[in-house]
Short mmCIF file of C-alpha atoms and ligand atoms in Angstrom, two decimals:
data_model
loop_
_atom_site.label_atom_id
_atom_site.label_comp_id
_atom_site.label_asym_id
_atom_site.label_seq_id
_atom_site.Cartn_x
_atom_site.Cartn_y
_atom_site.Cartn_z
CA UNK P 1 84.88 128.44 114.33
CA UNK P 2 83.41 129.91 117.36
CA UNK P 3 80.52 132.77 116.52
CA UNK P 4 81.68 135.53 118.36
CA UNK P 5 79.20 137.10 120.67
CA UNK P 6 78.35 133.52 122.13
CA UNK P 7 79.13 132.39 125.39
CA UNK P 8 81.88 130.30 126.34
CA UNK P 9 79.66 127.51 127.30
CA UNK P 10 77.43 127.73 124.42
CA UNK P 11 80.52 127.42 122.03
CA UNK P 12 82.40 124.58 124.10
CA UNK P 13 79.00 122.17 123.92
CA UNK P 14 79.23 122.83 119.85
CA UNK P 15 82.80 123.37 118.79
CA UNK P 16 84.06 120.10 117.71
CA UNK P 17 87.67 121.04 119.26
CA UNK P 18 86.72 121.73 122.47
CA UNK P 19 84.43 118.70 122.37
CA UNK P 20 87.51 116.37 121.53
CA UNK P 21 89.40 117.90 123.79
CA UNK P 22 87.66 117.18 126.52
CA UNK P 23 86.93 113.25 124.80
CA UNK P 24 91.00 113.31 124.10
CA UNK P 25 92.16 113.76 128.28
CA UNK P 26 90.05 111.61 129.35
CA UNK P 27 90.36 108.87 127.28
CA UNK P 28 93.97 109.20 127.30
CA UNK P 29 93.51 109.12 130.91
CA UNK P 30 91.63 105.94 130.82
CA UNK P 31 87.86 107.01 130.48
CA UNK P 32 86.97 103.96 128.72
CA UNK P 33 83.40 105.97 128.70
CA UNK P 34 85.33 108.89 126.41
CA UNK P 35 87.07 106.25 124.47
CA UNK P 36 83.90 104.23 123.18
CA UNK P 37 82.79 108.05 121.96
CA UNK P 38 85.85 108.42 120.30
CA UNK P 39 85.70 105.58 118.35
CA UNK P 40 81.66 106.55 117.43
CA UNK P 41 83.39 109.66 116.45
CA UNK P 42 85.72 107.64 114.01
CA UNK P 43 83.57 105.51 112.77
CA UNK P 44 80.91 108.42 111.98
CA UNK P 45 83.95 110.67 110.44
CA UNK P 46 82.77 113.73 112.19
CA UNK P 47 85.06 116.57 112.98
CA UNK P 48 85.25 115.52 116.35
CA UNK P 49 87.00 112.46 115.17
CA UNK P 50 89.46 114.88 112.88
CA UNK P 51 90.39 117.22 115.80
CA UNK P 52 90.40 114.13 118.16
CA UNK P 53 93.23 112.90 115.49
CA UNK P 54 95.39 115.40 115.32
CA UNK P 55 95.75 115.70 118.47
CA UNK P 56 96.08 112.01 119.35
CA UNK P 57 98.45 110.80 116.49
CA UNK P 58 101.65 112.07 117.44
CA UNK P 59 100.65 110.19 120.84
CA UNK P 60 100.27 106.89 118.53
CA UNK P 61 103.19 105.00 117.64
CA UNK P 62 103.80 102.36 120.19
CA UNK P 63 101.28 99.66 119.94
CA UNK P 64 101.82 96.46 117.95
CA UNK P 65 98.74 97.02 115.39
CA UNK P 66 97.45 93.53 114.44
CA UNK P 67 95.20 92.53 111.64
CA UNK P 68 93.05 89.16 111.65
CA UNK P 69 91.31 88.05 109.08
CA UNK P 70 90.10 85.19 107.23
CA UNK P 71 86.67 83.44 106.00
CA UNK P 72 83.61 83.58 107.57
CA UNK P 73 83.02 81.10 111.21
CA UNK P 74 87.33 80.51 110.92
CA UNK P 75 87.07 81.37 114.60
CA UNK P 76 88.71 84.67 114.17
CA UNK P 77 86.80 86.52 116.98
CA UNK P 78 87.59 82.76 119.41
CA UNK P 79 90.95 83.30 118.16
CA UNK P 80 91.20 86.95 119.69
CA UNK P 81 89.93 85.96 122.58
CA UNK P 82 92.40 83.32 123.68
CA UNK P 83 94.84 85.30 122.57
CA UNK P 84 93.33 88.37 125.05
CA UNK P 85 93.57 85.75 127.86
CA UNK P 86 97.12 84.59 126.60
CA UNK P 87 98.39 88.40 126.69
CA UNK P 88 96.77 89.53 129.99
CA UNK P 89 98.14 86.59 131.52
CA UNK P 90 101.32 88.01 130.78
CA UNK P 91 100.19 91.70 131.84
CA UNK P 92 99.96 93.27 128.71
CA UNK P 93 96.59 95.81 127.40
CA UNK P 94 94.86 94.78 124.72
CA UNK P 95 92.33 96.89 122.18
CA UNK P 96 90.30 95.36 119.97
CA UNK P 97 88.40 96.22 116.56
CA UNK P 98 86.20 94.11 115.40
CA UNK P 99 85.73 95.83 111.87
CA UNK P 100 82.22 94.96 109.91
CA UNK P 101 83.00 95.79 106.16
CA UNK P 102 79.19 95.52 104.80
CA UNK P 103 78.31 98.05 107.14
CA UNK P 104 74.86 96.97 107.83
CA UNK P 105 74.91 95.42 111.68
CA UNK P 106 75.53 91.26 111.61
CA UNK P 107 73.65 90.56 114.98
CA UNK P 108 75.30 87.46 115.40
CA UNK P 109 79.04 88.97 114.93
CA UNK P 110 77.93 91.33 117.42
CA UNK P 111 76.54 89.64 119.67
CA UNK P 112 79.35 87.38 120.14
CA UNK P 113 81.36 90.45 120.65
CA UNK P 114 79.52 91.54 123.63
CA UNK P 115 79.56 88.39 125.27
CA UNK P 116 83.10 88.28 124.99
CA UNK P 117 83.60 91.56 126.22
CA UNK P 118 81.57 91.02 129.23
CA UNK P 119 84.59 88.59 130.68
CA UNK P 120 86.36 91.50 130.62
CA UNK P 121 84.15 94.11 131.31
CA UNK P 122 85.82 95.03 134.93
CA UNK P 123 89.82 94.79 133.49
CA UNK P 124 90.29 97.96 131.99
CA UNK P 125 93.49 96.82 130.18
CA UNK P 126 90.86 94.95 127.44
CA UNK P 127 88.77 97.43 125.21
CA UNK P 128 86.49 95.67 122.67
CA UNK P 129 84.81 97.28 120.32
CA UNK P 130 82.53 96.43 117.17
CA UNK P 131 82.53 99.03 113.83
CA UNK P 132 81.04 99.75 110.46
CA UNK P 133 83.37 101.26 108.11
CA UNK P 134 80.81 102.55 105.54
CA UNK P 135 81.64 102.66 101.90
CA UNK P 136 83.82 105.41 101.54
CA UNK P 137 87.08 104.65 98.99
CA UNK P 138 89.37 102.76 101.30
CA UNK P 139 87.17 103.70 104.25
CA UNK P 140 87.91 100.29 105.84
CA UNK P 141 91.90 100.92 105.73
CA UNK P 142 91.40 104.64 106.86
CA UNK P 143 88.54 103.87 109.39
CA UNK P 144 90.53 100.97 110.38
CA UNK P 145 93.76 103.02 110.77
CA UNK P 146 92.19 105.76 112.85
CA UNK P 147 90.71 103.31 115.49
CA UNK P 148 93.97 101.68 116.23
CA UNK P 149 95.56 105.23 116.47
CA UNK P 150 93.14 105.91 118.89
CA UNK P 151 93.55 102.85 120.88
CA UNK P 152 97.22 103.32 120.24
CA UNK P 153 97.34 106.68 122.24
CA UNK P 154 95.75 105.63 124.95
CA UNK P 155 98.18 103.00 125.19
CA UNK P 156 96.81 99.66 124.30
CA UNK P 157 100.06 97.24 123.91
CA UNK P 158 98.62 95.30 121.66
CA UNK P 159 95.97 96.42 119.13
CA UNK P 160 93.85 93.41 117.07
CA UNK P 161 91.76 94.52 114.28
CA UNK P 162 89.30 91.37 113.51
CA UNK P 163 87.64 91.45 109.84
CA UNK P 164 85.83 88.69 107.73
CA UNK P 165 87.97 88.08 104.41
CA UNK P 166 85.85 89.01 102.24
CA UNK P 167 87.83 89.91 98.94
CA UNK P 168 89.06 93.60 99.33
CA UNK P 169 88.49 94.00 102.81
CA UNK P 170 91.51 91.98 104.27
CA UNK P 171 93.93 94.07 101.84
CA UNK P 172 92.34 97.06 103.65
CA UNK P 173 92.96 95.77 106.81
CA UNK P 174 96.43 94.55 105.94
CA UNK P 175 97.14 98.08 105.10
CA UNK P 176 95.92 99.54 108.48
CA UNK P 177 98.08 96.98 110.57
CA UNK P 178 101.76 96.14 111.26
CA UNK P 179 101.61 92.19 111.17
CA UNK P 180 98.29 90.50 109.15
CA UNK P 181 97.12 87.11 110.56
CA UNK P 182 95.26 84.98 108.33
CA UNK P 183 92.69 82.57 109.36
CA UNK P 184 92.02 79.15 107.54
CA UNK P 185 89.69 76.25 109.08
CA UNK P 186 90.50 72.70 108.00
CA UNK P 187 87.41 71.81 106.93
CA UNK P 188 87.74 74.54 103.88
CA UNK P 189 89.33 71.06 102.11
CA UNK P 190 89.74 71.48 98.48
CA UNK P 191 89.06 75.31 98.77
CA UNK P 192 92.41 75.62 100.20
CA UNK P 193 93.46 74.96 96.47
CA UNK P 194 91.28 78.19 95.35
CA UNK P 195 92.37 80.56 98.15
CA UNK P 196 92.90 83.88 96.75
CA UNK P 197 96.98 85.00 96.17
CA UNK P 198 95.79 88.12 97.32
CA UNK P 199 94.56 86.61 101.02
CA UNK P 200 98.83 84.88 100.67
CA UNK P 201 100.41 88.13 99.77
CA UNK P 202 98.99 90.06 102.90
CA UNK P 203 99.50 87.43 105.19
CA UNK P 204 102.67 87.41 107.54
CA UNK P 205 101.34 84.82 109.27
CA UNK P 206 98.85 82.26 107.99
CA UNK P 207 96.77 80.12 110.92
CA UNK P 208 94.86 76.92 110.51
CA UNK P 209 92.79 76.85 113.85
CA UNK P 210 89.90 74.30 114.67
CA UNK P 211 93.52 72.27 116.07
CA UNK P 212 90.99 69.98 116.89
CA UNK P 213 89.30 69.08 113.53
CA UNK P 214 90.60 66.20 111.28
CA UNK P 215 92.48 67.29 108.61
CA UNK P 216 94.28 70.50 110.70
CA UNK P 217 97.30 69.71 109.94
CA UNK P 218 96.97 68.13 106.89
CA UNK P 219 95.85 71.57 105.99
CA UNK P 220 98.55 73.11 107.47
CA UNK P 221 101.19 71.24 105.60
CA UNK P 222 99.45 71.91 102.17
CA UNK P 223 99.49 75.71 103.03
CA UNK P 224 103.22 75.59 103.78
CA UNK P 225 103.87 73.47 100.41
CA UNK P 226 101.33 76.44 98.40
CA UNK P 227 103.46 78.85 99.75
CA UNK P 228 106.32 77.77 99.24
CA UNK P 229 105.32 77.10 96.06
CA UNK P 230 104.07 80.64 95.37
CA UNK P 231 107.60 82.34 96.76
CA UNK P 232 109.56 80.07 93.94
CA UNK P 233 107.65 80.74 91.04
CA UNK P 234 106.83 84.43 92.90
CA UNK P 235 105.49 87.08 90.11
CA UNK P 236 104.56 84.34 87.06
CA UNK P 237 102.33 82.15 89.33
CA UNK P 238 100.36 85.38 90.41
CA UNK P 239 99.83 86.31 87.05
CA UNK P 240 97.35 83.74 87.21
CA UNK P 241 94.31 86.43 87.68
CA UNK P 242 95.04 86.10 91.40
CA UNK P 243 94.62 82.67 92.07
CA UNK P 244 97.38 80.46 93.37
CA UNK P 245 97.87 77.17 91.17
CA UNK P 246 96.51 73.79 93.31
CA UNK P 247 98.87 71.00 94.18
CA UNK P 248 100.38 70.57 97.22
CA UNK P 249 103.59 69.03 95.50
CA UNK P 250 103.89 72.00 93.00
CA UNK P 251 106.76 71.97 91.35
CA UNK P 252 107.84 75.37 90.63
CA UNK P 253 106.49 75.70 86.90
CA UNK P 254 107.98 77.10 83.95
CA UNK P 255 109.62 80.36 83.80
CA UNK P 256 107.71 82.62 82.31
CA UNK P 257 108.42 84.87 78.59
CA UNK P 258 109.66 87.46 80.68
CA UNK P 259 111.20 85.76 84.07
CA UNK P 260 113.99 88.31 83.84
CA UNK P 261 111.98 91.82 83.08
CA UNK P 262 112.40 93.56 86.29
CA UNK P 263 109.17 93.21 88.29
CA UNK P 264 108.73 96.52 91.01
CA UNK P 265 106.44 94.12 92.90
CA UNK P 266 107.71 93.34 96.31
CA UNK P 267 108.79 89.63 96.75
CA UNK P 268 106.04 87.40 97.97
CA UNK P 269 106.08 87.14 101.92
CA UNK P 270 106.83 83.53 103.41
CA UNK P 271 104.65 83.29 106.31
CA UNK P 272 104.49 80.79 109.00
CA UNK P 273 102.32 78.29 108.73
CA UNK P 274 100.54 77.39 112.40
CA UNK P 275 97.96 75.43 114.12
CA UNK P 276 95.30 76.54 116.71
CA UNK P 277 92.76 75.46 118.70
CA UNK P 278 91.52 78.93 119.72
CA UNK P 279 88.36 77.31 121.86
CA UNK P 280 91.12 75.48 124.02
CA UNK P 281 94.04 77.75 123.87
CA UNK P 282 96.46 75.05 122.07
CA UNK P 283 99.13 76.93 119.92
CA UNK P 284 98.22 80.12 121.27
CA UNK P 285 101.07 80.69 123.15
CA UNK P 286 103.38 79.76 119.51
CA UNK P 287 101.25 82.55 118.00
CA UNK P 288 102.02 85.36 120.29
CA UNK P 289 105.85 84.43 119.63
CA UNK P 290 105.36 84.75 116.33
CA UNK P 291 103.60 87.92 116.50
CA UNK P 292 106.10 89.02 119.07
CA UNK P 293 109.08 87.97 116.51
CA UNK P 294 107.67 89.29 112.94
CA UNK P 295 107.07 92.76 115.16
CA UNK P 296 110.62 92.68 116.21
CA UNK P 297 112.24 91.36 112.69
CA UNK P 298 110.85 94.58 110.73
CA UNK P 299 110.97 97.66 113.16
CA UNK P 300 114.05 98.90 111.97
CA UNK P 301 113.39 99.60 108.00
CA UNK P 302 111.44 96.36 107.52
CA UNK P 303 108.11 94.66 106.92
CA UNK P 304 106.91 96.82 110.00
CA UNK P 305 108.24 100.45 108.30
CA UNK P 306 106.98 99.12 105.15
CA UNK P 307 103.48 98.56 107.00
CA UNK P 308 103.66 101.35 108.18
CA UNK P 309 103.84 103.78 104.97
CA UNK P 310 101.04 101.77 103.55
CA UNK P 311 99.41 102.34 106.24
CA UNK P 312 100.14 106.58 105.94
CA UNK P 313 99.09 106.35 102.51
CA UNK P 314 95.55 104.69 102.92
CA UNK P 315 95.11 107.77 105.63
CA UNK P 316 96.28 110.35 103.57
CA UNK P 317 94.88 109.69 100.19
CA UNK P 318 92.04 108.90 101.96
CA UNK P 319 91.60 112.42 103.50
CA UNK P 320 92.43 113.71 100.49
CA UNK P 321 89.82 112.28 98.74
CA UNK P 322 87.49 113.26 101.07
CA UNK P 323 88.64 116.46 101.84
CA UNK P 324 88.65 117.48 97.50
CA UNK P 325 84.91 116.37 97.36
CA UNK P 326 84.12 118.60 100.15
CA UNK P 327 85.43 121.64 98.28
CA UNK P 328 84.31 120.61 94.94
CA UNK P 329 80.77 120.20 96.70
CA UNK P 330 80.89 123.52 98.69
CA UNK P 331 78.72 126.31 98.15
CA UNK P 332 79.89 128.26 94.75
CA UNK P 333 81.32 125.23 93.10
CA UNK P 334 78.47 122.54 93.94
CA UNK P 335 76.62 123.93 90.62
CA UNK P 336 79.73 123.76 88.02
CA UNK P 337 80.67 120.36 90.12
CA UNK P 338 77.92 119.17 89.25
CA UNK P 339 77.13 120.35 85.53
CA UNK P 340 80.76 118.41 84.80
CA UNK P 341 79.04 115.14 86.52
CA UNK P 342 76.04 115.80 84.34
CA UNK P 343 78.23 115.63 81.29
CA UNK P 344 80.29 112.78 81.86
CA UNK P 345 76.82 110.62 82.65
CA UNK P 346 75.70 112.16 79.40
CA UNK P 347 78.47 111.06 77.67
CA UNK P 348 79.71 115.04 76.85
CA UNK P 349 82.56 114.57 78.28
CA UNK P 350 85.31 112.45 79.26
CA UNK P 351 85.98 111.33 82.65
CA UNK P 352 89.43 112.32 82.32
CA UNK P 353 88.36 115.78 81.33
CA UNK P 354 85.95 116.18 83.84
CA UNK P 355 89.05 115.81 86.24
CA UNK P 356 91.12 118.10 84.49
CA UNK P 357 88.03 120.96 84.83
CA UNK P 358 87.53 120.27 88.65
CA UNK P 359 91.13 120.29 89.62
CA UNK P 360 91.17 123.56 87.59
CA UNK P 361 88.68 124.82 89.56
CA UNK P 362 90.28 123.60 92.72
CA UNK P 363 93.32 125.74 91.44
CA UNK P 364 91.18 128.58 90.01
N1 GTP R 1 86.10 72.98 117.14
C1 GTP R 1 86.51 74.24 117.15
N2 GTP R 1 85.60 75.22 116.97
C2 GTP R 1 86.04 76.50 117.00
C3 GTP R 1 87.41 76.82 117.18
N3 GTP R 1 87.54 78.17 117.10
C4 GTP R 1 86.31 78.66 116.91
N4 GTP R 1 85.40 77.66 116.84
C5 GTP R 1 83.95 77.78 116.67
O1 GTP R 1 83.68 78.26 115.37
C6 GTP R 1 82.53 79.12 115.38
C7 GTP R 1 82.89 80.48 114.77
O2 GTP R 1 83.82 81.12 115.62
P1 GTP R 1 84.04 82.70 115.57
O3 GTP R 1 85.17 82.97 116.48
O4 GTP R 1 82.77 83.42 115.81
O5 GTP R 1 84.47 82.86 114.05
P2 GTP R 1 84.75 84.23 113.25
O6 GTP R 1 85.81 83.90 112.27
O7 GTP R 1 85.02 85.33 114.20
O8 GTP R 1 83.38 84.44 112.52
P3 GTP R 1 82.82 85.79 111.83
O9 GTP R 1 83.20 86.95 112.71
O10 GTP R 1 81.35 85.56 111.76
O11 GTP R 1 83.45 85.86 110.47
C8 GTP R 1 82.09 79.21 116.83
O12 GTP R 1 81.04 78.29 117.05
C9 GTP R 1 83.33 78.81 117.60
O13 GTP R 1 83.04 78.24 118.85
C10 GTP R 1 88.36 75.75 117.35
O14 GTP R 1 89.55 75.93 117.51
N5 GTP R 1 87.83 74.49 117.33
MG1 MG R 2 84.08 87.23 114.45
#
């Protein structure tokens, strides 16, 4: 990479390598400074981020990776922060992601952030840290991923990785952690009835917080009858264009045409079902166990391995991806690339065929 003839400093300021090198030691060495680049670095994709990587993955491994999610205001950032206190009370390091899926900056997501992180701004067993992961295919599960490796490495216990539910985005970020929290405020009311199956099926543990709200735990026994509900009638009741069918007395309901066809789809999780009150703390204490027990129930060849291939496949297809539009966009192919594009949007040529001619190229 380096041009030869230039001098060694010359080269070390612009070679990515040497750059995340130097980035690499010292925020494995605790240079929260070198960390916070980093994670700019992995959030920007640039090759310092790659080299960075490859270097600090095979030092990942050890950290419980964490996703929360759930609805706008469900007190998901509160949440992480009670459970920061409950965890350094107890002496353990904390990382956290707070992951923005739309990219553009929400200045009052943010802001909150930075408050927060200012309580811990002289413990250097808490790193907080806000990100965009812009719109790349499955750029929130790879960008996701690649931050918690980082934080991983440099030895964060725990790692949280806070994102609004917002549709796709808590699959994503189910796919880029070992246990998936899931967020519900009482006053949601009805709209408990039209939560998504897909926000269920990521879940390994659902929370109702605002504790302190009527209705908590009214909504907190209608969960646990829904999903119930959902793991007895399993693959017919999610058939159901993703939603999950209403009452909180469900019966299980008919069996469908073809209950006995074998279905590859995994089994619908049974999460827990808890109560919070993240602004005072209540039930915090309960959640940690339960983290601390669904992280200990799949390490060997369970829900945890199982996380963690989906989590190696969201990084490495994503890479892929990325990597195959590079070449097909390099110099010598970006006019051919491009002609193919130009035919497909013209309706010359088939999608599919357009493939076939790029990956011939690839090969050619
Ligand atoms: N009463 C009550 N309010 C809470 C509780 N937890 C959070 N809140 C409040 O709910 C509001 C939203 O809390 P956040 O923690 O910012 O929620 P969030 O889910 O992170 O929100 P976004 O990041 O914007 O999606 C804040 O005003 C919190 O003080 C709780 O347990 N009880
Ligand atoms: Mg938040």
């Amino acid at each position: 990479m380096a041009a030869q003839g230039v001098p060694a400093t010359a080269v070390s300021a612009h070679d990515p390598a040497v750059r995340a090198g130097e980035l690499t030691e010292a925020a494995v060495g605790g240079d929260r400074r070198a960390l916070a680049r980093l994670l700019t670095a992995v959030e920007n994709r640039t090759p310092v981020a790659e080299a960075a990587l490859r270097t600090l993955y095979p030092m990942a491994g050890r950290a419980h990776l964490v996703g929360i999610t759930g609805p706008p205001g469900a007190g998901k950032s509160t949440l992480v922060a009670a459970l920061i206190a409950e965890l350094r009370a107890r002496g353990r390091s904390v990382g956290v992601v707070a992951v923005d899926p739309s990219s553009p900056i929400t200045g009052g997501a943010l802001l909150g952030d930075r408050v927060r992180m200012q309580a811990y701004a002289s413990d250097r067993d808490v790193f907080i840290r806000s990100m965009a992961a812009r719109g790349h295919a499955g750029g929130l599960a790879s960008t996701s991923a690649a931050a918690a490796a980082v934080l991983d490495a440099c030895g964060f216990d725990l790692v949280f990785l806070e994102t609004v539910g917002t549709g796709q985005s808590e699959v994503e970020v189910a796919a880029a952690a070992d246990t998936t929290v899931v967020l519900e405020a009482p006053e949601m009311g009805d709209e408990v009835q039209a939560i998504k199956a897909g926000l269920l099926e990521v879940a390994d543990i659902v929370v109702v917080n605002k504790g302190d709200r009527p209705g908590a735990q009214r909504t907190a026994s209608q969960l646990r009858a829904m999903l119930v509900a959902v793991a007895r009638v399993g693959v017919a009741d999610r058939r159901h264009h993703g939603r999950v069918a209403a009452a909180p007395d469900l019966e299980p309901g008919p069996e469908p045409a073809d209950a006995s066809a074998p279905d590859a789809r995994p089994r619908p999780k049974q999460p827990e079902v808890l109560v919070t009150t993240a602004t005072t703390g209540e039930g915090v204490p309960g959640l940690l166990a339960s983290l601390d027990r669904h992280r200990a129930a799949g390490r060997d060849g369970g829900a945890t391995s199982a996380a963690r291939l989906a989590r190696a496949e969201a990084q490495v297809w994503a890479i892929l991806a990325d990597r195959t539009r590079a070449e097909l966009d390099a110099d010598g192919r970006r006019a051919g690339t491009q002609a193919i594009l130009r035919a497909v949007a013209d309706h010359e040529l088939d999608p599919f065929t357009a493939v076939d001619r790029l990956l011939a190229s690839l090969r050619g």
